[in-house]
Amino acid sequence: PSIRVYGAEPVGADDAHRSLIAGKPLPMHHPQTIADGLLTSLGDWTWPLIQSHVDDILTVSDSEITGAMTLLWSRMKQVVEPSGAVALAVALTEGFQSRHQSQRIGVVLSGGNVDLSFFHRHKQP
């Protein structure tokens, strides 16, 4: 089957996004995001896989990430850490949805390593 593969990163830790645009791996400089699982630079094995198989890497704000986490908790009773909610946050953006209206979308959710007090500190208005 023909599929498109998208990566997702926080705006404050977007080394893969910048690397894909530049065509070469770029280092992470002073990452700032609530998605602490995405604070590391690209690995030596990761970059060739991105080049070969990823069509684009899209970015979202920390606010969009917490919005996705809140949606998962309130609607699905799924606790997902910020890094694991980044892909859903991208899929929920207006830009992504408008480009993929009539298409089936799969989103990988991962990581339940979150303290429930996180929701109190970062809850949506």
PDB file of C-alpha atoms in Angstrom:
ATOM      1  CA  PRO A   1       0.000   0.000   0.000  1.00  0.00           C
ATOM      2  CA  SER A   2       1.007   3.578  -0.562  1.00  0.00           C
ATOM      3  CA  ILE A   3       1.414   5.535   2.656  1.00  0.00           C
ATOM      4  CA  ARG A   4       3.022   8.755   3.757  1.00  0.00           C
ATOM      5  CA  VAL A   5       5.054   8.840   6.954  1.00  0.00           C
ATOM      6  CA  TYR A   6       5.218  11.989   9.059  1.00  0.00           C
ATOM      7  CA  GLY A   7       7.385  12.670  12.045  1.00  0.00           C
ATOM      8  CA  ALA A   8       6.336  14.963  14.874  1.00  0.00           C
ATOM      9  CA  GLU A   9       8.407  17.157  17.178  1.00  0.00           C
ATOM     10  CA  PRO A  10       7.908  19.983  19.631  1.00  0.00           C
ATOM     11  CA  VAL A  11       8.823  23.423  18.285  1.00  0.00           C
ATOM     12  CA  GLY A  12      11.321  23.791  21.129  1.00  0.00           C
ATOM     13  CA  ALA A  13      13.183  20.577  20.226  1.00  0.00           C
ATOM     14  CA  ASP A  14      12.982  20.405  16.444  1.00  0.00           C
ATOM     15  CA  ASP A  15      16.369  19.062  15.361  1.00  0.00           C
ATOM     16  CA  ALA A  16      14.896  16.344  13.117  1.00  0.00           C
ATOM     17  CA  HIS A  17      12.601  18.879  11.408  1.00  0.00           C
ATOM     18  CA  ARG A  18      15.504  21.264  10.789  1.00  0.00           C
ATOM     19  CA  SER A  19      17.743  18.376   9.690  1.00  0.00           C
ATOM     20  CA  LEU A  20      15.232  17.157   7.117  1.00  0.00           C
ATOM     21  CA  ILE A  21      14.994  20.660   5.637  1.00  0.00           C
ATOM     22  CA  ALA A  22      18.797  21.051   5.605  1.00  0.00           C
ATOM     23  CA  GLY A  23      19.392  17.571   4.183  1.00  0.00           C
ATOM     24  CA  LYS A  24      21.931  16.760   6.884  1.00  0.00           C
ATOM     25  CA  PRO A  25      21.825  16.070  10.617  1.00  0.00           C
ATOM     26  CA  LEU A  26      21.834  19.208  12.721  1.00  0.00           C
ATOM     27  CA  PRO A  27      22.560  19.274  16.448  1.00  0.00           C
ATOM     28  CA  MET A  28      20.038  20.103  19.127  1.00  0.00           C
ATOM     29  CA  HIS A  29      20.702  23.518  20.667  1.00  0.00           C
ATOM     30  CA  HIS A  30      19.182  24.348  24.057  1.00  0.00           C
ATOM     31  CA  PRO A  31      15.940  22.380  23.680  1.00  0.00           C
ATOM     32  CA  GLN A  32      12.988  23.724  25.628  1.00  0.00           C
ATOM     33  CA  THR A  33       9.816  21.674  25.763  1.00  0.00           C
ATOM     34  CA  ILE A  34       7.616  19.754  28.158  1.00  0.00           C
ATOM     35  CA  ALA A  35       8.247  16.683  25.977  1.00  0.00           C
ATOM     36  CA  ASP A  36      11.349  15.662  27.905  1.00  0.00           C
ATOM     37  CA  GLY A  37      11.665  12.345  26.070  1.00  0.00           C
ATOM     38  CA  LEU A  38      12.499  14.310  22.914  1.00  0.00           C
ATOM     39  CA  LEU A  39      15.318  16.440  24.314  1.00  0.00           C
ATOM     40  CA  THR A  40      18.138  14.376  22.789  1.00  0.00           C
ATOM     41  CA  SER A  41      19.779  14.849  19.404  1.00  0.00           C
ATOM     42  CA  LEU A  42      19.229  12.491  16.491  1.00  0.00           C
ATOM     43  CA  GLY A  43      21.066   9.203  16.782  1.00  0.00           C
ATOM     44  CA  ASP A  44      23.461   7.844  14.166  1.00  0.00           C
ATOM     45  CA  TRP A  45      20.930   5.196  13.103  1.00  0.00           C
ATOM     46  CA  THR A  46      17.928   7.511  13.207  1.00  0.00           C
ATOM     47  CA  TRP A  47      18.986  10.026  10.576  1.00  0.00           C
ATOM     48  CA  PRO A  48      19.358   7.540   7.655  1.00  0.00           C
ATOM     49  CA  LEU A  49      15.922   6.104   8.472  1.00  0.00           C
ATOM     50  CA  ILE A  50      14.365   9.561   8.464  1.00  0.00           C
ATOM     51  CA  GLN A  51      15.999  10.396   5.134  1.00  0.00           C
ATOM     52  CA  SER A  52      14.765   7.166   3.554  1.00  0.00           C
ATOM     53  CA  HIS A  53      11.275   6.802   4.971  1.00  0.00           C
ATOM     54  CA  VAL A  54       9.877  10.060   6.387  1.00  0.00           C
ATOM     55  CA  ASP A  55       7.999  12.432   4.075  1.00  0.00           C
ATOM     56  CA  ASP A  56       7.947  15.395   6.442  1.00  0.00           C
ATOM     57  CA  ILE A  57       8.413  16.287  10.098  1.00  0.00           C
ATOM     58  CA  LEU A  58       5.838  18.616  11.578  1.00  0.00           C
ATOM     59  CA  THR A  59       6.118  20.625  14.778  1.00  0.00           C
ATOM     60  CA  VAL A  60       3.702  21.644  17.523  1.00  0.00           C
ATOM     61  CA  SER A  61       3.794  23.919  20.551  1.00  0.00           C
ATOM     62  CA  ASP A  62       3.811  22.744  24.146  1.00  0.00           C
ATOM     63  CA  SER A  63       0.262  24.068  24.422  1.00  0.00           C
ATOM     64  CA  GLU A  64      -0.834  21.825  21.550  1.00  0.00           C
ATOM     65  CA  ILE A  65       0.897  18.877  23.224  1.00  0.00           C
ATOM     66  CA  THR A  66      -0.918  19.428  26.520  1.00  0.00           C
ATOM     67  CA  GLY A  67      -4.155  19.821  24.564  1.00  0.00           C
ATOM     68  CA  ALA A  68      -3.623  16.391  23.006  1.00  0.00           C
ATOM     69  CA  MET A  69      -2.805  14.897  26.415  1.00  0.00           C
ATOM     70  CA  THR A  70      -5.958  16.414  27.892  1.00  0.00           C
ATOM     71  CA  LEU A  71      -8.077  15.068  25.035  1.00  0.00           C
ATOM     72  CA  LEU A  72      -6.633  11.586  25.477  1.00  0.00           C
ATOM     73  CA  TRP A  73      -7.324  11.644  29.203  1.00  0.00           C
ATOM     74  CA  SER A  74     -10.780  13.199  29.084  1.00  0.00           C
ATOM     75  CA  ARG A  75     -12.176  11.293  26.091  1.00  0.00           C
ATOM     76  CA  MET A  76     -10.272   8.010  26.105  1.00  0.00           C
ATOM     77  CA  LYS A  77      -9.029   7.714  29.699  1.00  0.00           C
ATOM     78  CA  GLN A  78      -5.515   7.188  28.332  1.00  0.00           C
ATOM     79  CA  VAL A  79      -2.566   8.676  30.203  1.00  0.00           C
ATOM     80  CA  VAL A  80       0.199   9.509  27.743  1.00  0.00           C
ATOM     81  CA  GLU A  81       3.361  11.446  28.531  1.00  0.00           C
ATOM     82  CA  PRO A  82       4.073  14.648  26.594  1.00  0.00           C
ATOM     83  CA  SER A  83       6.546  13.007  24.186  1.00  0.00           C
ATOM     84  CA  GLY A  84       4.002  10.315  23.362  1.00  0.00           C
ATOM     85  CA  ALA A  85       1.270  12.868  22.642  1.00  0.00           C
ATOM     86  CA  VAL A  86       3.248  14.900  20.093  1.00  0.00           C
ATOM     87  CA  ALA A  87       2.046  12.866  17.091  1.00  0.00           C
ATOM     88  CA  LEU A  88      -1.601  13.280  18.084  1.00  0.00           C
ATOM     89  CA  ALA A  89      -1.025  16.998  18.649  1.00  0.00           C
ATOM     90  CA  VAL A  90       0.211  17.260  15.036  1.00  0.00           C
ATOM     91  CA  ALA A  91      -2.749  15.240  13.721  1.00  0.00           C
ATOM     92  CA  LEU A  92      -5.146  17.588  15.527  1.00  0.00           C
ATOM     93  CA  THR A  93      -3.754  20.759  13.953  1.00  0.00           C
ATOM     94  CA  GLU A  94      -5.968  22.548  11.480  1.00  0.00           C
ATOM     95  CA  GLY A  95      -3.236  22.506   8.849  1.00  0.00           C
ATOM     96  CA  PHE A  96      -2.749  18.742   9.036  1.00  0.00           C
ATOM     97  CA  GLN A  97      -6.474  18.028   9.061  1.00  0.00           C
ATOM     98  CA  SER A  98      -7.191  20.294   6.088  1.00  0.00           C
ATOM     99  CA  ARG A  99      -4.535  18.521   3.986  1.00  0.00           C
ATOM    100  CA  HIS A 100      -5.711  15.020   4.923  1.00  0.00           C
ATOM    101  CA  GLN A 101      -9.515  15.363   5.154  1.00  0.00           C
ATOM    102  CA  SER A 102     -10.539  12.241   3.296  1.00  0.00           C
ATOM    103  CA  GLN A 103      -7.604  10.052   4.273  1.00  0.00           C
ATOM    104  CA  ARG A 104      -7.195   7.427   6.946  1.00  0.00           C
ATOM    105  CA  ILE A 105      -4.681   8.482   9.553  1.00  0.00           C
ATOM    106  CA  GLY A 106      -2.819   6.274  12.005  1.00  0.00           C
ATOM    107  CA  VAL A 107      -1.187   7.797  15.089  1.00  0.00           C
ATOM    108  CA  VAL A 108       1.227   5.977  17.380  1.00  0.00           C
ATOM    109  CA  LEU A 109       0.721   6.836  21.059  1.00  0.00           C
ATOM    110  CA  SER A 110       3.374   5.791  23.537  1.00  0.00           C
ATOM    111  CA  GLY A 111       4.705   6.394  26.996  1.00  0.00           C
ATOM    112  CA  GLY A 112       2.611   6.489  30.121  1.00  0.00           C
ATOM    113  CA  ASN A 113       5.424   7.887  32.249  1.00  0.00           C
ATOM    114  CA  VAL A 114       3.624  10.986  33.509  1.00  0.00           C
ATOM    115  CA  ASP A 115       2.870  12.200  36.998  1.00  0.00           C
ATOM    116  CA  LEU A 116      -0.822  13.075  37.300  1.00  0.00           C
ATOM    117  CA  SER A 117       0.150  16.341  38.985  1.00  0.00           C
ATOM    118  CA  PHE A 118       1.446  17.320  35.527  1.00  0.00           C
ATOM    119  CA  PHE A 119      -2.162  17.856  34.444  1.00  0.00           C
ATOM    120  CA  HIS A 120      -2.731  20.288  37.291  1.00  0.00           C
ATOM    121  CA  ARG A 121       0.382  22.287  36.437  1.00  0.00           C
ATOM    122  CA  HIS A 122      -0.296  22.388  32.680  1.00  0.00           C
ATOM    123  CA  LYS A 123      -4.067  22.259  32.370  1.00  0.00           C
ATOM    124  CA  GLN A 124      -5.736  24.045  29.507  1.00  0.00           C
ATOM    125  CA  PRO A 125      -7.744  27.221  30.238  1.00  0.00           C
TER     126      PRO A 125
END
